[in-house]
């Protein structure tokens, strides 16, 4: 019997995966901070992402384990929030490593979240899994610590893959909704200089890529991004066109910093140049449904 476990699977990406995999697995278990219950045939099991409390038994005989746990980076980088961003990723990964090692029949394949933010700010070079250059700042160091916590513990009977995911564009969550709102009210111009690259992926390609990795048993680190990063100025211009809004007021760095303060987030989320490409997915023969941003926007705005 095929069994899928998604740790922290109640959010936007978790629901994208549940919708994709619901007819491909006989059993789906979501580890959640909410209460234990079963809804529409999906089993929700309470966990705190730090300690054992019975949830770990669910990992027995699992085909696939996907871990999405980690505090959202869409917040102010206060000392407290920084600590929680780091610890929420490290602790959940460590306790899952322990749970996998304790299993008599551990999950066959474990896919753990990571981030394409692990690469340095880049206007000059496309970053792939082989030749990508790792930078040095808070977000990058979180990503490095996260992957280290994941790979450091060897799990002889469980394959491991770290998903270096970029901005996932979806109808019901993630970055697309606030960006669409900005464009609709006339603030859909470039952000900062506008030359920074946006690495993105459509939600369907995100789910298909994870399915593909499982089928092909691809391990190690893998970039979950579309093949063509676009500059921020192009991204916003194409979004305005797709929405049908004629103009967009640009937001310079100073305004972005003020705006970010009021909406309790960090300007880095839009100012960092993420110039990342999916070399390993393409080399293994993965076909993207939404290879260019115009097609992705068209699909997302299709009522």
Coordinates of C-alpha atoms in Angstrom, one line a residue:
X1 CA 0.0 0.0 0.0
X2 CA 1.4 3.4 -1.0
X3 CA 1.5 5.9 1.9
X4 CA 2.4 9.6 1.8
X5 CA 3.4 11.6 4.8
X6 CA 3.5 15.4 4.6
X7 CA 4.9 17.2 7.6
X8 CA 3.4 20.7 8.0
X9 CA 1.1 20.0 5.1
X10 CA -1.8 22.3 5.9
X11 CA -0.4 25.4 4.3
X12 CA -0.4 26.5 0.7
X13 CA 2.3 24.2 -0.7
X14 CA 1.0 21.2 1.4
X15 CA -2.5 21.6 -0.1
X16 CA -1.0 21.9 -3.6
X17 CA 0.7 18.5 -3.0
X18 CA -2.4 16.9 -1.4
X19 CA -4.5 17.9 -4.5
X20 CA -1.8 16.4 -6.8
X21 CA -1.2 13.2 -4.9
X22 CA -4.7 12.4 -3.5
X23 CA -5.4 9.8 -6.2
X24 CA -1.9 8.4 -6.3
X25 CA -1.6 7.2 -2.7
X26 CA -3.9 4.9 -0.8
X27 CA -3.1 6.7 2.4
X28 CA -2.1 10.3 3.1
X29 CA -1.1 11.5 6.5
X30 CA -0.5 15.2 7.4
X31 CA 1.5 16.1 10.4
X32 CA 0.0 19.3 11.8
X33 CA 0.1 21.5 14.9
X34 CA -3.7 21.3 14.8
X35 CA -5.8 18.5 16.3
X36 CA -5.7 14.9 15.2
X37 CA -8.7 14.1 12.9
X38 CA -9.6 12.6 9.6
X39 CA -11.2 14.8 6.9
X40 CA -12.1 13.5 3.4
X41 CA -10.1 10.4 3.9
X42 CA -6.9 12.3 4.8
X43 CA -5.5 11.6 8.3
X44 CA -4.3 14.7 10.3
X45 CA -2.0 13.8 13.2
X46 CA -0.8 16.4 15.8
X47 CA 2.9 17.0 16.2
X48 CA 5.0 19.9 17.6
X49 CA 7.9 19.4 15.2
X50 CA 10.3 19.0 18.1
X51 CA 9.6 15.9 20.1
X52 CA 8.0 12.5 19.8
X53 CA 4.4 12.2 20.9
X54 CA 3.1 9.2 18.9
X55 CA 3.1 10.8 15.4
X56 CA 6.4 9.1 14.7
X57 CA 4.6 5.7 14.3
X58 CA 3.0 7.1 11.2
X59 CA 6.3 6.9 9.4
X60 CA 6.3 3.1 9.5
X61 CA 5.9 1.7 5.9
X62 CA 5.6 5.1 4.3
X63 CA 6.5 5.3 0.6
X64 CA 7.3 9.0 0.7
X65 CA 7.9 11.6 3.4
X66 CA 7.8 15.3 2.4
X67 CA 8.8 17.8 5.1
X68 CA 7.6 21.4 4.6
X69 CA 8.1 22.6 8.2
X70 CA 9.5 26.0 8.9
X71 CA 8.4 29.4 10.1
X72 CA 7.5 31.7 7.1
X73 CA 10.2 34.1 6.1
X74 CA 7.5 36.7 5.3
X75 CA 8.1 38.6 8.6
X76 CA 10.4 41.2 10.1
X77 CA 13.8 39.8 10.7
X78 CA 13.8 40.6 14.4
X79 CA 16.1 38.7 16.8
X80 CA 13.1 36.5 17.9
X81 CA 11.9 35.8 14.4
X82 CA 15.4 35.0 13.1
X83 CA 15.8 32.5 15.9
X84 CA 12.4 30.9 15.1
X85 CA 13.1 30.8 11.4
X86 CA 16.3 28.9 12.0
X87 CA 15.1 26.6 14.8
X88 CA 11.8 25.7 13.2
X89 CA 13.8 24.2 10.3
X90 CA 16.6 22.6 12.2
X91 CA 14.4 21.0 15.0
X92 CA 11.8 19.5 12.7
X93 CA 14.5 18.1 10.4
X94 CA 16.4 16.6 13.3
X95 CA 13.4 15.0 14.9
X96 CA 12.4 13.5 11.6
X97 CA 15.9 12.1 11.1
X98 CA 15.6 10.4 14.5
X99 CA 12.1 9.1 13.7
X100 CA 13.2 7.7 10.4
X101 CA 16.2 5.9 12.0
X102 CA 13.8 4.4 14.7
X103 CA 11.5 2.9 12.1
X104 CA 11.5 -0.9 11.4
X105 CA 10.3 -0.1 7.9
X106 CA 11.3 3.5 7.2
X107 CA 10.0 5.8 4.4
X108 CA 11.6 4.8 1.1
X109 CA 12.2 8.4 0.0
X110 CA 12.4 11.6 2.1
X111 CA 12.1 15.0 0.4
X112 CA 13.0 18.0 2.6
X113 CA 12.3 21.6 1.9
X114 CA 15.2 23.9 1.2
X115 CA 15.4 27.2 -0.7
X116 CA 16.9 28.6 -3.9
X117 CA 17.9 31.6 -1.7
X118 CA 20.9 29.5 -0.8
X119 CA 22.7 31.0 -3.8
X120 CA 24.4 34.4 -3.8
X121 CA 22.7 37.5 -5.2
X122 CA 23.4 37.2 -8.9
X123 CA 22.9 39.5 -11.9
X124 CA 25.7 37.9 -13.9
X125 CA 25.4 34.2 -13.6
X126 CA 22.7 31.5 -13.6
X127 CA 23.0 29.3 -10.6
X128 CA 22.6 25.5 -11.0
X129 CA 23.2 22.7 -8.5
X130 CA 26.7 22.0 -9.8
X131 CA 28.2 25.4 -10.4
X132 CA 26.0 27.7 -8.3
X133 CA 27.8 29.9 -5.8
X134 CA 26.7 29.9 -2.2
X135 CA 26.6 33.4 -0.6
X136 CA 26.8 34.6 3.0
X137 CA 23.9 36.3 4.8
X138 CA 21.2 35.4 7.2
X139 CA 18.9 33.6 4.8
X140 CA 21.8 31.7 3.1
X141 CA 23.2 30.6 6.4
X142 CA 19.7 29.3 7.5
X143 CA 19.6 27.3 4.2
X144 CA 23.0 25.9 4.8
X145 CA 22.3 24.9 8.4
X146 CA 19.0 23.3 7.3
X147 CA 20.6 21.2 4.5
X148 CA 23.4 20.2 6.9
X149 CA 20.9 19.1 9.5
X150 CA 19.1 17.0 6.8
X151 CA 22.1 15.3 5.2
X152 CA 24.4 15.0 8.2
X153 CA 22.4 12.0 9.7
X154 CA 22.8 9.0 7.4
X155 CA 19.6 7.1 6.8
X156 CA 20.7 3.9 5.0
X157 CA 17.2 2.7 4.0
X158 CA 15.8 6.1 3.1
X159 CA 16.7 8.1 0.0
X160 CA 17.1 11.9 0.6
X161 CA 16.5 14.9 -1.6
X162 CA 16.7 18.6 -0.6
X163 CA 14.2 20.7 -2.6
X164 CA 15.8 24.2 -3.3
X165 CA 12.5 25.8 -4.1
X166 CA 11.9 29.3 -5.5
X167 CA 8.8 31.4 -5.4
X168 CA 5.8 29.1 -6.1
X169 CA 3.0 30.9 -8.0
X170 CA -0.4 29.6 -7.1
X171 CA -4.0 30.7 -7.2
X172 CA -4.7 30.2 -3.5
X173 CA -1.5 31.2 -1.7
X174 CA 2.1 32.3 -1.8
X175 CA 3.5 35.5 -3.4
X176 CA 1.1 35.7 -6.3
X177 CA -1.9 37.0 -4.4
X178 CA -0.2 40.1 -2.9
X179 CA 1.6 40.8 -6.2
X180 CA -1.6 40.6 -8.1
X181 CA -3.3 43.0 -5.6
X182 CA -0.4 45.5 -5.9
X183 CA -0.8 45.4 -9.7
X184 CA -4.5 45.9 -9.6
X185 CA -4.3 49.0 -7.4
X186 CA -1.6 50.6 -9.6
X187 CA 1.5 49.7 -7.7
X188 CA 2.6 47.0 -10.2
X189 CA 5.8 48.8 -11.4
X190 CA 9.3 47.6 -10.9
X191 CA 10.5 47.1 -7.3
X192 CA 13.9 48.6 -6.4
X193 CA 16.2 48.8 -9.5
X194 CA 14.1 46.2 -11.3
X195 CA 17.1 44.4 -12.7
X196 CA 17.1 41.7 -10.0
X197 CA 16.1 38.2 -11.2
X198 CA 13.0 36.4 -10.0
X199 CA 13.2 32.6 -10.0
X200 CA 9.7 31.2 -10.0
X201 CA 7.7 28.1 -10.7
X202 CA 4.0 27.5 -11.3
X203 CA 2.2 25.4 -8.6
X204 CA 1.4 22.6 -11.1
X205 CA 5.0 22.3 -12.1
X206 CA 6.1 22.3 -8.5
X207 CA 3.8 19.3 -7.7
X208 CA 4.8 17.6 -11.0
X209 CA 8.5 18.1 -10.3
X210 CA 8.2 16.4 -6.8
X211 CA 6.2 13.5 -8.4
X212 CA 9.0 13.2 -11.0
X213 CA 11.8 13.2 -8.4
X214 CA 10.0 10.4 -6.5
X215 CA 9.4 8.3 -9.7
X216 CA 13.0 8.7 -10.8
X217 CA 14.5 8.4 -7.3
X218 CA 16.6 11.5 -7.7
X219 CA 18.6 12.3 -4.6
X220 CA 20.9 15.1 -3.4
X221 CA 20.1 18.8 -3.9
X222 CA 17.7 19.8 -6.7
X223 CA 16.5 23.3 -7.8
X224 CA 12.7 23.5 -8.0
X225 CA 12.5 26.5 -10.4
X226 CA 11.3 27.2 -13.9
X227 CA 13.9 27.2 -16.7
X228 CA 13.8 31.0 -17.3
X229 CA 14.3 33.4 -14.4
X230 CA 12.9 36.9 -15.4
X231 CA 14.0 40.3 -14.3
X232 CA 11.7 42.0 -11.7
X233 CA 10.8 44.8 -14.2
X234 CA 9.7 42.2 -16.8
X235 CA 7.9 40.1 -14.2
X236 CA 5.8 43.1 -13.1
X237 CA 5.2 44.3 -16.6
X238 CA 3.9 40.9 -17.8
X239 CA 1.7 40.7 -14.7
X240 CA 0.2 44.1 -15.4
X241 CA -0.4 43.0 -19.0
X242 CA -2.0 39.7 -17.9
X243 CA -4.3 41.6 -15.5
X244 CA -5.1 44.3 -18.0
X245 CA -3.9 47.2 -15.9
X246 CA -2.3 49.9 -18.1
X247 CA 0.4 51.3 -15.7
X248 CA 2.3 50.5 -12.5
X249 CA 3.9 52.9 -10.1
X250 CA 7.5 51.8 -9.4
X251 CA 8.6 51.3 -5.8
X252 CA 12.1 52.5 -5.2
X253 CA 14.3 50.8 -2.5
X254 CA 13.5 53.6 0.0
X255 CA 9.7 53.2 -0.4
X256 CA 10.0 49.4 -0.3
X257 CA 11.8 49.6 3.0
X258 CA 9.1 51.8 4.5
X259 CA 6.3 49.7 3.0
X260 CA 8.0 46.5 4.2
X261 CA 8.1 47.9 7.7
X262 CA 4.4 48.6 7.8
X263 CA 3.4 45.2 6.4
X264 CA 5.8 43.5 8.8
X265 CA 8.0 41.9 6.2
X266 CA 11.6 42.3 4.8
X267 CA 12.5 44.1 1.5
X268 CA 15.1 41.4 0.8
X269 CA 12.2 39.1 -0.3
X270 CA 11.7 41.3 -3.5
X271 CA 15.2 42.9 -3.8
X272 CA 17.4 39.8 -3.8
X273 CA 18.4 38.6 -7.3
X274 CA 17.6 34.9 -7.5
X275 CA 19.0 33.8 -10.8
X276 CA 18.5 30.0 -10.5
X277 CA 18.0 27.3 -13.1
X278 CA 16.8 23.7 -12.8
X279 CA 19.8 21.9 -14.4
X280 CA 19.2 18.5 -12.7
X281 CA 15.5 18.4 -13.5
X282 CA 16.1 19.2 -17.2
X283 CA 19.0 16.7 -17.4
X284 CA 16.8 14.0 -16.1
X285 CA 14.1 14.8 -18.7
X286 CA 11.5 16.7 -16.8
X287 CA 9.1 18.7 -19.0
X288 CA 7.7 21.9 -17.7
X289 CA 4.1 22.7 -18.4
X290 CA 4.7 26.4 -17.7
X291 CA 8.2 27.3 -19.0
X292 CA 7.5 31.0 -19.5
X293 CA 5.9 33.5 -17.2
X294 CA 3.2 34.6 -19.7
X295 CA 1.7 31.1 -19.8
X296 CA 1.9 30.8 -16.0
X297 CA 0.1 34.2 -15.4
X298 CA -2.6 33.3 -18.0
X299 CA -3.3 30.0 -16.2
X300 CA -3.3 31.6 -12.8
X301 CA -5.7 34.3 -13.8
X302 CA -8.0 31.9 -15.7
X303 CA -11.3 32.0 -13.8

